[in-house]
Amino acid sequence: MSDPARNKSPVVHRRVLLKIGGEWLAGPGDRGVDVAAAGRAADRIVRLATLGVEIGVVVGGGNLVRGGKLAGGALRRTTADAMGMLATVINALVLAEGLGARGHETRVLSAFEVGGFAERFSAAAARRHLEAGRIVFAAGGLGNPLFTTDTCAAVRAVELGAALLVKATNVDGVYAADPAVEPDAERFTSLTYGAVIDRRLGVMDITAVTLCMENDLPVVVLNFAQDGALEAVVRGDRSVGTWIGS
Ligand code: UDP
């Protein structure tokens, strides 16, 4: 594999939607919000923005609330999911603050009204902010329970006209088996949407993959912590991550 950090080809994906899980902003035990961790995430996004790429961001909320796990007993799923969606707004605010401190203009757009902290999301407003060079956060998920932020990322990517959906994880792609359990497991360099769905590879939920398939939106799964990985994929470097398409 070529060294992604040394790839200096031209950028081919000028507008991307970056999905990062809430765990990238977490403190010990993948829980809570850690400002230093958010700063490290912001540094990675800055390196991508420096290439002139227009960036929409969907950040999850799993470090604070994951509705499906929390619900049960006296807590209804719809309430737990509402809490999860609010958690994504908290995470977007932290990350946007980190980017602002690094000299980048941002806008946090929320799927629901949250007072003065964030604008209400609309695709038209989000596109205008992107065109003006701002990093746009699509926060609050889709505003409805029973969805994940992966599905939100797929919807927002299509609405924003992104050329690529980047799913930033803590592994360098999609494997045939969990590499932590089976160290020799094969990493796929590319997969079809159909294979991801049929083999239940679990990289994103099936609703998200189906939406990408129906809208012919390419997806790349990569390791957010790998130096140069984000920059390489916008340059079309297919040796990095796992590329999912038709
Ligand atoms: N959520 C929701 N609707 C959405 C997006 C998210 O109800 O459109 C809730 C759901 O409870 C989810 C939580 O918000 O578990 C946090 O999102 P997610 O689990 O996708 O976060 P991640 O795992 O990416 O950190």
Short mmCIF file of N, CA, C and O and ligand atoms in Angstrom, two decimals, residues 19 21-22 60-62 65-67 80-81 84-85 141-149, ligand 1:
data_model
loop_
_atom_site.label_atom_id
_atom_site.label_comp_id
_atom_site.label_asym_id
_atom_site.label_seq_id
_atom_site.Cartn_x
_atom_site.Cartn_y
_atom_site.Cartn_z
N LYS A 19 -18.85 11.19 8.44
CA LYS A 19 -19.58 10.67 9.61
C LYS A 19 -18.57 10.18 10.62
O LYS A 19 -17.76 9.29 10.32
N GLY A 21 -18.25 8.77 14.67
CA GLY A 21 -18.99 8.29 15.83
C GLY A 21 -18.67 9.16 17.04
O GLY A 21 -17.59 9.77 17.13
N GLY A 22 -19.60 9.18 17.98
CA GLY A 22 -19.41 9.96 19.19
C GLY A 22 -18.18 9.55 19.99
O GLY A 22 -17.62 10.36 20.74
N GLY A 60 -22.06 11.32 15.70
CA GLY A 60 -22.99 10.50 16.47
C GLY A 60 -23.11 11.00 17.90
O GLY A 60 -22.61 12.06 18.26
N GLY A 61 -23.77 10.19 18.71
CA GLY A 61 -23.96 10.58 20.10
C GLY A 61 -23.70 9.44 21.07
O GLY A 61 -24.00 9.52 22.26
N GLY A 62 -23.10 8.36 20.52
CA GLY A 62 -22.94 7.13 21.30
C GLY A 62 -22.10 7.27 22.56
O GLY A 62 -22.23 6.46 23.48
N VAL A 65 -25.38 9.02 24.73
CA VAL A 65 -26.62 8.23 24.78
C VAL A 65 -26.77 7.44 23.50
O VAL A 65 -26.66 8.02 22.40
N ARG A 66 -27.00 6.16 23.62
CA ARG A 66 -27.40 5.36 22.47
C ARG A 66 -28.79 4.83 22.81
O ARG A 66 -28.94 4.00 23.72
N GLY A 67 -29.79 5.37 22.09
CA GLY A 67 -31.18 5.11 22.47
C GLY A 67 -31.52 3.64 22.61
O GLY A 67 -32.16 3.22 23.59
N ALA A 80 -35.60 7.76 24.83
CA ALA A 80 -34.17 7.48 24.79
C ALA A 80 -33.57 7.99 23.47
O ALA A 80 -32.46 8.54 23.44
N ASP A 81 -34.30 7.83 22.38
CA ASP A 81 -33.81 8.32 21.09
C ASP A 81 -33.76 9.85 21.06
O ASP A 81 -32.84 10.43 20.48
N GLY A 84 -30.71 10.71 22.66
CA GLY A 84 -29.59 10.44 21.74
C GLY A 84 -29.42 11.56 20.72
O GLY A 84 -28.30 12.02 20.44
N MET A 85 -30.53 12.04 20.20
CA MET A 85 -30.46 13.13 19.20
C MET A 85 -29.92 14.40 19.83
O MET A 85 -29.13 15.12 19.21
N GLY A 141 -29.44 14.31 14.37
CA GLY A 141 -29.90 13.17 13.57
C GLY A 141 -30.92 13.64 12.55
O GLY A 141 -30.85 14.77 12.05
N LEU A 142 -31.88 12.79 12.28
CA LEU A 142 -32.94 13.14 11.34
C LEU A 142 -34.13 13.77 12.07
O LEU A 142 -35.12 14.14 11.46
N GLY A 143 -34.02 13.86 13.39
CA GLY A 143 -35.12 14.43 14.18
C GLY A 143 -36.22 13.43 14.49
O GLY A 143 -37.22 13.78 15.09
N ASN A 144 -36.02 12.19 14.09
CA ASN A 144 -37.01 11.13 14.35
C ASN A 144 -36.35 9.97 15.07
O ASN A 144 -35.19 9.66 14.79
N PRO A 145 -37.14 9.30 15.96
CA PRO A 145 -36.56 8.14 16.64
C PRO A 145 -36.38 6.97 15.68
O PRO A 145 -36.86 7.01 14.55
N LEU A 146 -35.69 5.96 16.18
CA LEU A 146 -35.52 4.68 15.48
C LEU A 146 -34.57 4.76 14.29
O LEU A 146 -34.48 3.81 13.50
N PHE A 147 -33.87 5.89 14.16
CA PHE A 147 -32.83 5.98 13.13
C PHE A 147 -31.47 6.07 13.81
O PHE A 147 -31.39 6.37 15.01
N THR A 148 -30.44 5.86 13.03
CA THR A 148 -29.08 6.05 13.54
C THR A 148 -28.46 7.26 12.84
O THR A 148 -29.00 7.74 11.82
N THR A 149 -27.35 7.69 13.35
CA THR A 149 -26.68 8.80 12.67
C THR A 149 -26.00 8.33 11.38
O THR A 149 -25.65 9.17 10.55
N1 UDP B 1 -30.87 8.96 16.95
C1 UDP B 1 -32.22 8.98 16.59
N2 UDP B 1 -32.54 9.42 15.33
C2 UDP B 1 -31.60 9.80 14.41
C3 UDP B 1 -30.24 9.73 14.79
C4 UDP B 1 -29.91 9.31 16.07
O1 UDP B 1 -33.09 8.64 17.36
O2 UDP B 1 -31.96 10.19 13.29
C5 UDP B 1 -30.53 8.61 18.35
C6 UDP B 1 -30.45 7.11 18.61
O3 UDP B 1 -30.91 6.85 19.92
C7 UDP B 1 -28.96 6.86 18.53
C8 UDP B 1 -28.39 8.11 19.18
O4 UDP B 1 -29.26 9.14 18.68
O5 UDP B 1 -28.56 5.70 19.25
C9 UDP B 1 -26.97 8.44 18.90
O6 UDP B 1 -26.64 8.17 17.56
P1 UDP B 1 -25.71 6.94 17.13
O7 UDP B 1 -26.02 5.74 17.97
O8 UDP B 1 -25.87 6.76 15.65
O9 UDP B 1 -24.28 7.50 17.49
P2 UDP B 1 -22.80 6.89 17.21
O10 UDP B 1 -22.86 5.42 17.45
O11 UDP B 1 -22.47 7.19 15.78
O12 UDP B 1 -21.92 7.64 18.16
#
